[in-house]
Amino acid sequence: DAGITQSPRHKVTETGTPVTLRCHQTENHRYMYWYRQDPGHGLRLIHYSYGVKDTDKGEVSDGYSVSRSKTEDFLLTLESATSSQTSVYFCATGQAYYGYTFGSGTRLTVV
Amino acid sequence: AQKITQTQPGMFVQEKEAVTLDCTYDTSDPSYGLFWYKQPSSGEMIFLIYQGSYDQQNATEGRYSLNFQKARKSANLVISASQLGDSAMYFCAMREVIILTGGGNKLTFGTGTQLKVEL
């Protein structure tokens, strides 16, 4: 069974609509992360969480918000989707000082 | 400022040869960790190797080794005896401890190196 599940796996949405991506873990890891992956940019950190209700911004947080109301779930919300937010989104979790685990990714297209 | 720099967007290597993928980093945190991940064309992120800033010896995992030069702030990945299955995107990443957030671990990635192994 996968320790990290991202949903949905694929989504097409219209500009201006709100979108929420979900990351669910069964590892009981303290740290959770949201990244976006775009060609030429690698993985860029959007937001991360270091505990329930404890979150902080990454390098590309504008236009995104997150929430973590329980250990296992980390939600990423695009309040009003724009075409520049078309990307592949990865969630990652970690507990110890190495071996962060990644989800399978969500491919989001904003039209 | 770039925290993690990978200057090689693409690399080619002959099968069975060794290859070095470069990574330099920037941090003022005395305690940090460096990682390498592999991303094949299927898209999943595969953890390869880890080096802690206080580790005295360079990390090794099978055919992967990390050439850690702390004074130069570099953490190059060496793949020995390259195989066709090594063709993938490789990412270097750094974990920093953010004191202001009570020890939250921030994990930052470089832009990646696309490695192609040829016959």
JSON list of C-alpha atoms in Angstrom, two decimals:
[
{"chain": "A", "resi": 1, "resn": "ASP", "atom": "CA", "xyz": [0.00, 0.00, 0.00]},
{"chain": "A", "resi": 2, "resn": "ALA", "atom": "CA", "xyz": [1.26, 3.45, -0.91]},
{"chain": "A", "resi": 3, "resn": "GLY", "atom": "CA", "xyz": [2.38, 5.52, 2.09]},
{"chain": "A", "resi": 4, "resn": "ILE", "atom": "CA", "xyz": [1.44, 8.73, 0.30]},
{"chain": "A", "resi": 5, "resn": "THR", "atom": "CA", "xyz": [-1.60, 9.24, -1.86]},
{"chain": "A", "resi": 6, "resn": "GLN", "atom": "CA", "xyz": [-2.24, 12.32, -3.95]},
{"chain": "A", "resi": 7, "resn": "SER", "atom": "CA", "xyz": [-5.67, 13.11, -5.31]},
{"chain": "A", "resi": 8, "resn": "PRO", "atom": "CA", "xyz": [-6.74, 13.74, -7.92]},
{"chain": "A", "resi": 9, "resn": "ARG", "atom": "CA", "xyz": [-4.04, 12.34, -10.22]},
{"chain": "A", "resi": 10, "resn": "HIS", "atom": "CA", "xyz": [-5.18, 14.49, -13.11]},
{"chain": "A", "resi": 11, "resn": "LYS", "atom": "CA", "xyz": [-7.37, 17.57, -13.24]},
{"chain": "A", "resi": 12, "resn": "VAL", "atom": "CA", "xyz": [-8.41, 20.07, -15.85]},
{"chain": "A", "resi": 13, "resn": "THR", "atom": "CA", "xyz": [-9.97, 23.25, -14.55]},
{"chain": "A", "resi": 14, "resn": "GLU", "atom": "CA", "xyz": [-10.96, 26.64, -15.85]},
{"chain": "A", "resi": 15, "resn": "THR", "atom": "CA", "xyz": [-9.20, 29.91, -15.11]},
{"chain": "A", "resi": 16, "resn": "GLY", "atom": "CA", "xyz": [-10.60, 31.61, -12.05]},
{"chain": "A", "resi": 17, "resn": "THR", "atom": "CA", "xyz": [-11.99, 28.51, -10.35]},
{"chain": "A", "resi": 18, "resn": "PRO", "atom": "CA", "xyz": [-10.77, 27.30, -6.96]},
{"chain": "A", "resi": 19, "resn": "VAL", "atom": "CA", "xyz": [-8.91, 23.99, -6.88]},
{"chain": "A", "resi": 20, "resn": "THR", "atom": "CA", "xyz": [-7.86, 21.83, -3.94]},
{"chain": "A", "resi": 21, "resn": "LEU", "atom": "CA", "xyz": [-5.28, 19.09, -4.15]},
{"chain": "A", "resi": 22, "resn": "ARG", "atom": "CA", "xyz": [-5.03, 16.54, -1.38]},
{"chain": "A", "resi": 23, "resn": "CYS", "atom": "CA", "xyz": [-2.04, 14.70, 0.02]},
{"chain": "A", "resi": 24, "resn": "HIS", "atom": "CA", "xyz": [-2.76, 11.83, 2.39]},
{"chain": "A", "resi": 25, "resn": "GLN", "atom": "CA", "xyz": [-0.08, 9.89, 4.26]},
{"chain": "A", "resi": 26, "resn": "THR", "atom": "CA", "xyz": [-0.20, 6.78, 6.40]},
{"chain": "A", "resi": 27, "resn": "GLU", "atom": "CA", "xyz": [3.42, 7.14, 7.62]},
{"chain": "A", "resi": 28, "resn": "ASN", "atom": "CA", "xyz": [2.69, 9.43, 10.58]},
{"chain": "A", "resi": 29, "resn": "HIS", "atom": "CA", "xyz": [5.42, 11.73, 9.30]},
{"chain": "A", "resi": 30, "resn": "ARG", "atom": "CA", "xyz": [5.83, 15.15, 10.88]},
{"chain": "A", "resi": 31, "resn": "TYR", "atom": "CA", "xyz": [6.95, 17.04, 7.77]},
{"chain": "A", "resi": 32, "resn": "MET", "atom": "CA", "xyz": [4.90, 17.46, 4.61]},
{"chain": "A", "resi": 33, "resn": "TYR", "atom": "CA", "xyz": [5.69, 19.46, 1.49]},
{"chain": "A", "resi": 34, "resn": "TRP", "atom": "CA", "xyz": [4.05, 20.67, -1.68]},
{"chain": "A", "resi": 35, "resn": "TYR", "atom": "CA", "xyz": [6.16, 21.22, -4.81]},
{"chain": "A", "resi": 36, "resn": "ARG", "atom": "CA", "xyz": [5.45, 22.13, -8.37]},
{"chain": "A", "resi": 37, "resn": "GLN", "atom": "CA", "xyz": [7.56, 20.76, -11.20]},
{"chain": "A", "resi": 38, "resn": "ASP", "atom": "CA", "xyz": [7.99, 22.68, -14.42]},
{"chain": "A", "resi": 39, "resn": "PRO", "atom": "CA", "xyz": [10.50, 22.12, -17.25]},
{"chain": "A", "resi": 40, "resn": "GLY", "atom": "CA", "xyz": [13.73, 23.99, -16.60]},
{"chain": "A", "resi": 41, "resn": "HIS", "atom": "CA", "xyz": [12.79, 24.80, -13.00]},
{"chain": "A", "resi": 42, "resn": "GLY", "atom": "CA", "xyz": [13.08, 21.48, -11.26]},
{"chain": "A", "resi": 43, "resn": "LEU", "atom": "CA", "xyz": [10.96, 21.10, -8.14]},
{"chain": "A", "resi": 44, "resn": "ARG", "atom": "CA", "xyz": [10.06, 24.36, -6.49]},
{"chain": "A", "resi": 45, "resn": "LEU", "atom": "CA", "xyz": [8.75, 24.45, -2.94]},
{"chain": "A", "resi": 46, "resn": "ILE", "atom": "CA", "xyz": [5.30, 26.00, -2.57]},
{"chain": "A", "resi": 47, "resn": "HIS", "atom": "CA", "xyz": [4.51, 25.45, 1.11]},
{"chain": "A", "resi": 48, "resn": "TYR", "atom": "CA", "xyz": [5.57, 23.03, 3.79]},
{"chain": "A", "resi": 49, "resn": "SER", "atom": "CA", "xyz": [4.27, 21.88, 7.14]},
{"chain": "A", "resi": 50, "resn": "TYR", "atom": "CA", "xyz": [6.23, 20.93, 10.25]},
{"chain": "A", "resi": 51, "resn": "GLY", "atom": "CA", "xyz": [3.24, 19.83, 12.31]},
{"chain": "A", "resi": 52, "resn": "VAL", "atom": "CA", "xyz": [-0.52, 20.02, 12.58]},
{"chain": "A", "resi": 53, "resn": "LYS", "atom": "CA", "xyz": [-1.55, 23.62, 11.87]},
{"chain": "A", "resi": 54, "resn": "ASP", "atom": "CA", "xyz": [2.13, 24.60, 11.47]},
{"chain": "A", "resi": 55, "resn": "THR", "atom": "CA", "xyz": [2.95, 25.71, 7.95]},
{"chain": "A", "resi": 56, "resn": "ASP", "atom": "CA", "xyz": [5.36, 28.03, 6.23]},
{"chain": "A", "resi": 57, "resn": "LYS", "atom": "CA", "xyz": [5.87, 29.46, 2.76]},
{"chain": "A", "resi": 58, "resn": "GLY", "atom": "CA", "xyz": [8.27, 28.18, 0.18]},
{"chain": "A", "resi": 59, "resn": "GLU", "atom": "CA", "xyz": [9.79, 30.02, -2.75]},
{"chain": "A", "resi": 60, "resn": "VAL", "atom": "CA", "xyz": [6.68, 30.09, -4.99]},
{"chain": "A", "resi": 61, "resn": "SER", "atom": "CA", "xyz": [3.79, 30.49, -2.55]},
{"chain": "A", "resi": 62, "resn": "ASP", "atom": "CA", "xyz": [1.91, 33.34, -4.25]},
{"chain": "A", "resi": 63, "resn": "GLY", "atom": "CA", "xyz": [-1.56, 32.20, -5.31]},
{"chain": "A", "resi": 64, "resn": "TYR", "atom": "CA", "xyz": [-1.46, 29.11, -3.10]},
{"chain": "A", "resi": 65, "resn": "SER", "atom": "CA", "xyz": [-2.64, 28.35, 0.41]},
{"chain": "A", "resi": 66, "resn": "VAL", "atom": "CA", "xyz": [-2.36, 25.22, 2.50]},
{"chain": "A", "resi": 67, "resn": "SER", "atom": "CA", "xyz": [-3.98, 23.64, 5.51]},
{"chain": "A", "resi": 68, "resn": "ARG", "atom": "CA", "xyz": [-3.08, 20.78, 7.79]},
{"chain": "A", "resi": 69, "resn": "SER", "atom": "CA", "xyz": [-5.77, 20.00, 10.31]},
{"chain": "A", "resi": 70, "resn": "LYS", "atom": "CA", "xyz": [-4.50, 16.49, 11.05]},
{"chain": "A", "resi": 71, "resn": "THR", "atom": "CA", "xyz": [-1.17, 14.70, 10.69]},
{"chain": "A", "resi": 72, "resn": "GLU", "atom": "CA", "xyz": [-2.17, 12.61, 7.71]},
{"chain": "A", "resi": 73, "resn": "ASP", "atom": "CA", "xyz": [-3.64, 15.28, 5.41]},
{"chain": "A", "resi": 74, "resn": "PHE", "atom": "CA", "xyz": [-2.02, 18.29, 3.75]},
{"chain": "A", "resi": 75, "resn": "LEU", "atom": "CA", "xyz": [-4.23, 20.28, 1.40]},
{"chain": "A", "resi": 76, "resn": "LEU", "atom": "CA", "xyz": [-3.05, 22.67, -1.29]},
{"chain": "A", "resi": 77, "resn": "THR", "atom": "CA", "xyz": [-5.57, 25.22, -2.54]},
{"chain": "A", "resi": 78, "resn": "LEU", "atom": "CA", "xyz": [-5.38, 27.43, -5.58]},
{"chain": "A", "resi": 79, "resn": "GLU", "atom": "CA", "xyz": [-7.87, 30.13, -4.67]},
{"chain": "A", "resi": 80, "resn": "SER", "atom": "CA", "xyz": [-8.38, 31.30, -8.25]},
{"chain": "A", "resi": 81, "resn": "ALA", "atom": "CA", "xyz": [-6.52, 29.15, -10.75]},
{"chain": "A", "resi": 82, "resn": "THR", "atom": "CA", "xyz": [-4.47, 30.79, -13.49]},
{"chain": "A", "resi": 83, "resn": "SER", "atom": "CA", "xyz": [-2.82, 29.31, -16.57]},
{"chain": "A", "resi": 84, "resn": "SER", "atom": "CA", "xyz": [0.60, 29.87, -14.97]},
{"chain": "A", "resi": 85, "resn": "GLN", "atom": "CA", "xyz": [-0.37, 27.31, -12.34]},
{"chain": "A", "resi": 86, "resn": "THR", "atom": "CA", "xyz": [-0.57, 24.55, -14.93]},
{"chain": "A", "resi": 87, "resn": "SER", "atom": "CA", "xyz": [2.04, 22.13, -13.62]},
{"chain": "A", "resi": 88, "resn": "VAL", "atom": "CA", "xyz": [2.74, 18.80, -12.03]},
{"chain": "A", "resi": 89, "resn": "TYR", "atom": "CA", "xyz": [2.33, 18.98, -8.26]},
{"chain": "A", "resi": 90, "resn": "PHE", "atom": "CA", "xyz": [4.18, 16.67, -5.92]},
{"chain": "A", "resi": 91, "resn": "CYS", "atom": "CA", "xyz": [3.60, 16.05, -2.25]},
{"chain": "A", "resi": 92, "resn": "ALA", "atom": "CA", "xyz": [6.41, 14.73, -0.05]},
{"chain": "A", "resi": 93, "resn": "THR", "atom": "CA", "xyz": [6.64, 13.63, 3.56]},
{"chain": "A", "resi": 94, "resn": "GLY", "atom": "CA", "xyz": [9.49, 12.98, 5.98]},
{"chain": "A", "resi": 95, "resn": "GLN", "atom": "CA", "xyz": [10.12, 12.18, 9.60]},
{"chain": "A", "resi": 96, "resn": "ALA", "atom": "CA", "xyz": [13.77, 11.39, 10.08]},
{"chain": "A", "resi": 97, "resn": "TYR", "atom": "CA", "xyz": [16.63, 13.41, 8.71]},
{"chain": "A", "resi": 98, "resn": "TYR", "atom": "CA", "xyz": [16.72, 11.49, 5.43]},
{"chain": "A", "resi": 99, "resn": "GLY", "atom": "CA", "xyz": [14.58, 9.50, 3.08]},
{"chain": "A", "resi": 100, "resn": "TYR", "atom": "CA", "xyz": [11.77, 11.85, 2.21]},
{"chain": "A", "resi": 101, "resn": "THR", "atom": "CA", "xyz": [9.01, 10.03, 0.34]},
{"chain": "A", "resi": 102, "resn": "PHE", "atom": "CA", "xyz": [7.11, 11.43, -2.63]},
{"chain": "A", "resi": 103, "resn": "GLY", "atom": "CA", "xyz": [3.62, 10.93, -3.92]},
{"chain": "A", "resi": 104, "resn": "SER", "atom": "CA", "xyz": [2.93, 10.05, -7.53]},
{"chain": "A", "resi": 105, "resn": "GLY", "atom": "CA", "xyz": [2.09, 13.60, -8.51]},
{"chain": "A", "resi": 106, "resn": "THR", "atom": "CA", "xyz": [-0.98, 15.49, -9.72]},
{"chain": "A", "resi": 107, "resn": "ARG", "atom": "CA", "xyz": [-1.06, 16.85, -13.24]},
{"chain": "A", "resi": 108, "resn": "LEU", "atom": "CA", "xyz": [-3.08, 20.06, -13.20]},
{"chain": "A", "resi": 109, "resn": "THR", "atom": "CA", "xyz": [-4.10, 21.88, -16.35]},
{"chain": "A", "resi": 110, "resn": "VAL", "atom": "CA", "xyz": [-5.72, 25.30, -16.14]},
{"chain": "A", "resi": 111, "resn": "VAL", "atom": "CA", "xyz": [-7.50, 26.31, -19.36]},
{"chain": "B", "resi": 1, "resn": "ALA", "atom": "CA", "xyz": [19.73, 33.41, -4.26]},
{"chain": "B", "resi": 2, "resn": "GLN", "atom": "CA", "xyz": [19.85, 29.84, -5.52]},
{"chain": "B", "resi": 3, "resn": "LYS", "atom": "CA", "xyz": [20.21, 27.45, -2.64]},
{"chain": "B", "resi": 4, "resn": "ILE", "atom": "CA", "xyz": [20.96, 24.45, -4.82]},
{"chain": "B", "resi": 5, "resn": "THR", "atom": "CA", "xyz": [22.71, 24.78, -8.17]},
{"chain": "B", "resi": 6, "resn": "GLN", "atom": "CA", "xyz": [22.96, 22.07, -10.78]},
{"chain": "B", "resi": 7, "resn": "THR", "atom": "CA", "xyz": [24.87, 23.50, -13.73]},
{"chain": "B", "resi": 8, "resn": "GLN", "atom": "CA", "xyz": [24.51, 20.57, -16.11]},
{"chain": "B", "resi": 9, "resn": "PRO", "atom": "CA", "xyz": [21.08, 20.56, -17.75]},
{"chain": "B", "resi": 10, "resn": "GLY", "atom": "CA", "xyz": [21.99, 17.44, -19.74]},
{"chain": "B", "resi": 11, "resn": "MET", "atom": "CA", "xyz": [24.70, 14.80, -19.70]},
{"chain": "B", "resi": 12, "resn": "PHE", "atom": "CA", "xyz": [25.58, 11.84, -21.89]},
{"chain": "B", "resi": 13, "resn": "VAL", "atom": "CA", "xyz": [27.59, 8.81, -20.74]},
{"chain": "B", "resi": 14, "resn": "GLN", "atom": "CA", "xyz": [28.55, 5.53, -22.35]},
{"chain": "B", "resi": 15, "resn": "GLU", "atom": "CA", "xyz": [27.22, 2.36, -20.79]},
{"chain": "B", "resi": 16, "resn": "LYS", "atom": "CA", "xyz": [29.59, 0.91, -18.15]},
{"chain": "B", "resi": 17, "resn": "GLU", "atom": "CA", "xyz": [31.39, 4.24, -17.74]},
{"chain": "B", "resi": 18, "resn": "ALA", "atom": "CA", "xyz": [31.30, 6.35, -14.57]},
{"chain": "B", "resi": 19, "resn": "VAL", "atom": "CA", "xyz": [29.60, 9.73, -14.55]},
{"chain": "B", "resi": 20, "resn": "THR", "atom": "CA", "xyz": [29.63, 12.67, -12.12]},
{"chain": "B", "resi": 21, "resn": "LEU", "atom": "CA", "xyz": [26.64, 14.94, -11.70]},
{"chain": "B", "resi": 22, "resn": "ASP", "atom": "CA", "xyz": [27.47, 18.28, -10.13]},
{"chain": "B", "resi": 23, "resn": "CYS", "atom": "CA", "xyz": [25.68, 19.98, -7.26]},
{"chain": "B", "resi": 24, "resn": "THR", "atom": "CA", "xyz": [26.66, 23.03, -5.25]},
{"chain": "B", "resi": 25, "resn": "TYR", "atom": "CA", "xyz": [24.70, 24.47, -2.36]},
{"chain": "B", "resi": 26, "resn": "ASP", "atom": "CA", "xyz": [24.48, 27.54, -0.22]},
{"chain": "B", "resi": 27, "resn": "THR", "atom": "CA", "xyz": [23.53, 27.61, 3.44]},
{"chain": "B", "resi": 28, "resn": "SER", "atom": "CA", "xyz": [24.64, 29.22, 6.67]},
{"chain": "B", "resi": 29, "resn": "ASP", "atom": "CA", "xyz": [23.07, 26.47, 8.74]},
{"chain": "B", "resi": 30, "resn": "PRO", "atom": "CA", "xyz": [25.79, 24.26, 10.30]},
{"chain": "B", "resi": 31, "resn": "SER", "atom": "CA", "xyz": [23.41, 21.31, 10.35]},
{"chain": "B", "resi": 32, "resn": "TYR", "atom": "CA", "xyz": [22.02, 20.32, 6.99]},
{"chain": "B", "resi": 33, "resn": "GLY", "atom": "CA", "xyz": [21.54, 17.31, 4.78]},
{"chain": "B", "resi": 34, "resn": "LEU", "atom": "CA", "xyz": [22.05, 16.68, 1.12]},
{"chain": "B", "resi": 35, "resn": "PHE", "atom": "CA", "xyz": [20.08, 14.25, -1.02]},
{"chain": "B", "resi": 36, "resn": "TRP", "atom": "CA", "xyz": [20.00, 12.93, -4.52]},
{"chain": "B", "resi": 37, "resn": "TYR", "atom": "CA", "xyz": [16.82, 11.76, -6.18]},
{"chain": "B", "resi": 38, "resn": "LYS", "atom": "CA", "xyz": [16.23, 10.04, -9.51]},
{"chain": "B", "resi": 39, "resn": "GLN", "atom": "CA", "xyz": [13.18, 10.72, -11.64]},
{"chain": "B", "resi": 40, "resn": "PRO", "atom": "CA", "xyz": [12.71, 8.31, -14.55]},
{"chain": "B", "resi": 41, "resn": "SER", "atom": "CA", "xyz": [10.40, 9.12, -17.44]},
{"chain": "B", "resi": 42, "resn": "SER", "atom": "CA", "xyz": [7.53, 7.50, -15.53]},
{"chain": "B", "resi": 43, "resn": "GLY", "atom": "CA", "xyz": [7.65, 10.47, -13.14]},
{"chain": "B", "resi": 44, "resn": "GLU", "atom": "CA", "xyz": [8.16, 8.98, -9.69]},
{"chain": "B", "resi": 45, "resn": "MET", "atom": "CA", "xyz": [10.82, 10.39, -7.38]},
{"chain": "B", "resi": 46, "resn": "ILE", "atom": "CA", "xyz": [13.28, 7.76, -6.17]},
{"chain": "B", "resi": 47, "resn": "PHE", "atom": "CA", "xyz": [15.59, 8.46, -3.23]},
{"chain": "B", "resi": 48, "resn": "LEU", "atom": "CA", "xyz": [19.20, 7.51, -4.00]},
{"chain": "B", "resi": 49, "resn": "ILE", "atom": "CA", "xyz": [21.60, 8.73, -1.35]},
{"chain": "B", "resi": 50, "resn": "TYR", "atom": "CA", "xyz": [21.96, 11.03, 1.67]},
{"chain": "B", "resi": 51, "resn": "GLN", "atom": "CA", "xyz": [24.86, 12.92, 3.23]},
{"chain": "B", "resi": 52, "resn": "GLY", "atom": "CA", "xyz": [24.67, 14.73, 6.54]},
{"chain": "B", "resi": 53, "resn": "SER", "atom": "CA", "xyz": [26.76, 17.84, 7.09]},
{"chain": "B", "resi": 54, "resn": "TYR", "atom": "CA", "xyz": [28.54, 16.27, 10.05]},
{"chain": "B", "resi": 55, "resn": "ASP", "atom": "CA", "xyz": [29.20, 12.95, 8.38]},
{"chain": "B", "resi": 56, "resn": "GLN", "atom": "CA", "xyz": [32.93, 12.36, 8.19]},
{"chain": "B", "resi": 57, "resn": "GLN", "atom": "CA", "xyz": [32.85, 9.91, 5.32]},
{"chain": "B", "resi": 58, "resn": "ASN", "atom": "CA", "xyz": [31.31, 10.24, 1.90]},
{"chain": "B", "resi": 59, "resn": "ALA", "atom": "CA", "xyz": [28.04, 8.35, 1.55]},
{"chain": "B", "resi": 60, "resn": "THR", "atom": "CA", "xyz": [27.84, 5.32, -0.71]},
{"chain": "B", "resi": 61, "resn": "GLU", "atom": "CA", "xyz": [24.87, 3.21, -1.81]},
{"chain": "B", "resi": 62, "resn": "GLY", "atom": "CA", "xyz": [25.70, 0.47, -4.26]},
{"chain": "B", "resi": 63, "resn": "ARG", "atom": "CA", "xyz": [26.80, 2.12, -7.52]},
{"chain": "B", "resi": 64, "resn": "TYR", "atom": "CA", "xyz": [26.04, 5.58, -6.15]},
{"chain": "B", "resi": 65, "resn": "SER", "atom": "CA", "xyz": [28.48, 7.64, -4.14]},
{"chain": "B", "resi": 66, "resn": "LEU", "atom": "CA", "xyz": [28.36, 11.22, -3.01]},
{"chain": "B", "resi": 67, "resn": "ASN", "atom": "CA", "xyz": [31.55, 13.26, -3.31]},
{"chain": "B", "resi": 68, "resn": "PHE", "atom": "CA", "xyz": [31.03, 15.68, -0.41]},
{"chain": "B", "resi": 69, "resn": "GLN", "atom": "CA", "xyz": [33.40, 18.65, -0.28]},
{"chain": "B", "resi": 70, "resn": "LYS", "atom": "CA", "xyz": [32.15, 20.78, 2.57]},
{"chain": "B", "resi": 71, "resn": "ALA", "atom": "CA", "xyz": [34.56, 23.68, 2.16]},
{"chain": "B", "resi": 72, "resn": "ARG", "atom": "CA", "xyz": [33.58, 24.00, -1.50]},
{"chain": "B", "resi": 73, "resn": "LYS", "atom": "CA", "xyz": [29.91, 23.43, -0.67]},
{"chain": "B", "resi": 74, "resn": "SER", "atom": "CA", "xyz": [29.61, 20.76, -3.28]},
{"chain": "B", "resi": 75, "resn": "ALA", "atom": "CA", "xyz": [27.87, 17.39, -3.19]},
{"chain": "B", "resi": 76, "resn": "ASN", "atom": "CA", "xyz": [28.43, 15.67, -6.49]},
{"chain": "B", "resi": 77, "resn": "LEU", "atom": "CA", "xyz": [26.80, 12.36, -7.32]},
{"chain": "B", "resi": 78, "resn": "VAL", "atom": "CA", "xyz": [29.01, 9.69, -8.86]},
{"chain": "B", "resi": 79, "resn": "ILE", "atom": "CA", "xyz": [27.37, 6.79, -10.67]},
{"chain": "B", "resi": 80, "resn": "SER", "atom": "CA", "xyz": [29.77, 3.97, -11.42]},
{"chain": "B", "resi": 81, "resn": "ALA", "atom": "CA", "xyz": [29.31, 1.45, -14.24]},
{"chain": "B", "resi": 82, "resn": "SER", "atom": "CA", "xyz": [26.38, 3.26, -15.85]},
{"chain": "B", "resi": 83, "resn": "GLN", "atom": "CA", "xyz": [23.46, 1.21, -17.07]},
{"chain": "B", "resi": 84, "resn": "LEU", "atom": "CA", "xyz": [20.76, 2.01, -19.61]},
{"chain": "B", "resi": 85, "resn": "GLY", "atom": "CA", "xyz": [18.26, 2.11, -16.75]},
{"chain": "B", "resi": 86, "resn": "ASP", "atom": "CA", "xyz": [20.16, 5.01, -15.23]},
{"chain": "B", "resi": 87, "resn": "SER", "atom": "CA", "xyz": [18.79, 7.30, -17.95]},
{"chain": "B", "resi": 88, "resn": "ALA", "atom": "CA", "xyz": [16.64, 9.74, -15.99]},
{"chain": "B", "resi": 89, "resn": "MET", "atom": "CA", "xyz": [16.47, 13.19, -14.46]},
{"chain": "B", "resi": 90, "resn": "TYR", "atom": "CA", "xyz": [18.57, 13.57, -11.32]},
{"chain": "B", "resi": 91, "resn": "PHE", "atom": "CA", "xyz": [17.85, 16.11, -8.61]},
{"chain": "B", "resi": 92, "resn": "CYS", "atom": "CA", "xyz": [20.07, 17.35, -5.82]},
{"chain": "B", "resi": 93, "resn": "ALA", "atom": "CA", "xyz": [18.26, 18.60, -2.70]},
{"chain": "B", "resi": 94, "resn": "MET", "atom": "CA", "xyz": [19.16, 20.17, 0.63]},
{"chain": "B", "resi": 95, "resn": "ARG", "atom": "CA", "xyz": [17.42, 19.96, 3.98]},
{"chain": "B", "resi": 96, "resn": "GLU", "atom": "CA", "xyz": [17.80, 22.92, 6.30]},
{"chain": "B", "resi": 97, "resn": "VAL", "atom": "CA", "xyz": [16.51, 23.31, 9.82]},
{"chain": "B", "resi": 98, "resn": "ILE", "atom": "CA", "xyz": [14.50, 26.50, 10.14]},
{"chain": "B", "resi": 99, "resn": "ILE", "atom": "CA", "xyz": [15.01, 27.66, 13.73]},
{"chain": "B", "resi": 100, "resn": "LEU", "atom": "CA", "xyz": [12.37, 30.39, 13.52]},
{"chain": "B", "resi": 101, "resn": "THR", "atom": "CA", "xyz": [9.67, 27.78, 12.91]},
{"chain": "B", "resi": 102, "resn": "GLY", "atom": "CA", "xyz": [10.73, 25.59, 15.80]},
{"chain": "B", "resi": 103, "resn": "GLY", "atom": "CA", "xyz": [12.95, 23.29, 13.83]},
{"chain": "B", "resi": 104, "resn": "GLY", "atom": "CA", "xyz": [10.89, 22.81, 10.73]},
{"chain": "B", "resi": 105, "resn": "ASN", "atom": "CA", "xyz": [12.79, 21.02, 8.01]},
{"chain": "B", "resi": 106, "resn": "LYS", "atom": "CA", "xyz": [12.83, 22.84, 4.69]},
{"chain": "B", "resi": 107, "resn": "LEU", "atom": "CA", "xyz": [13.72, 20.72, 1.67]},
{"chain": "B", "resi": 108, "resn": "THR", "atom": "CA", "xyz": [14.91, 22.60, -1.45]},
{"chain": "B", "resi": 109, "resn": "PHE", "atom": "CA", "xyz": [15.72, 21.14, -4.86]},
{"chain": "B", "resi": 110, "resn": "GLY", "atom": "CA", "xyz": [17.95, 22.08, -7.75]},
{"chain": "B", "resi": 111, "resn": "THR", "atom": "CA", "xyz": [16.79, 22.30, -11.35]},
{"chain": "B", "resi": 112, "resn": "GLY", "atom": "CA", "xyz": [18.01, 18.82, -12.22]},
{"chain": "B", "resi": 113, "resn": "THR", "atom": "CA", "xyz": [20.35, 17.11, -14.68]},
{"chain": "B", "resi": 114, "resn": "GLN", "atom": "CA", "xyz": [18.96, 14.92, -17.47]},
{"chain": "B", "resi": 115, "resn": "LEU", "atom": "CA", "xyz": [21.27, 11.93, -17.84]},
{"chain": "B", "resi": 116, "resn": "LYS", "atom": "CA", "xyz": [21.25, 9.80, -20.99]},
{"chain": "B", "resi": 117, "resn": "VAL", "atom": "CA", "xyz": [23.16, 6.52, -21.00]},
{"chain": "B", "resi": 118, "resn": "GLU", "atom": "CA", "xyz": [24.19, 5.37, -24.46]},
{"chain": "B", "resi": 119, "resn": "LEU", "atom": "CA", "xyz": [25.31, 1.99, -25.78]}
]
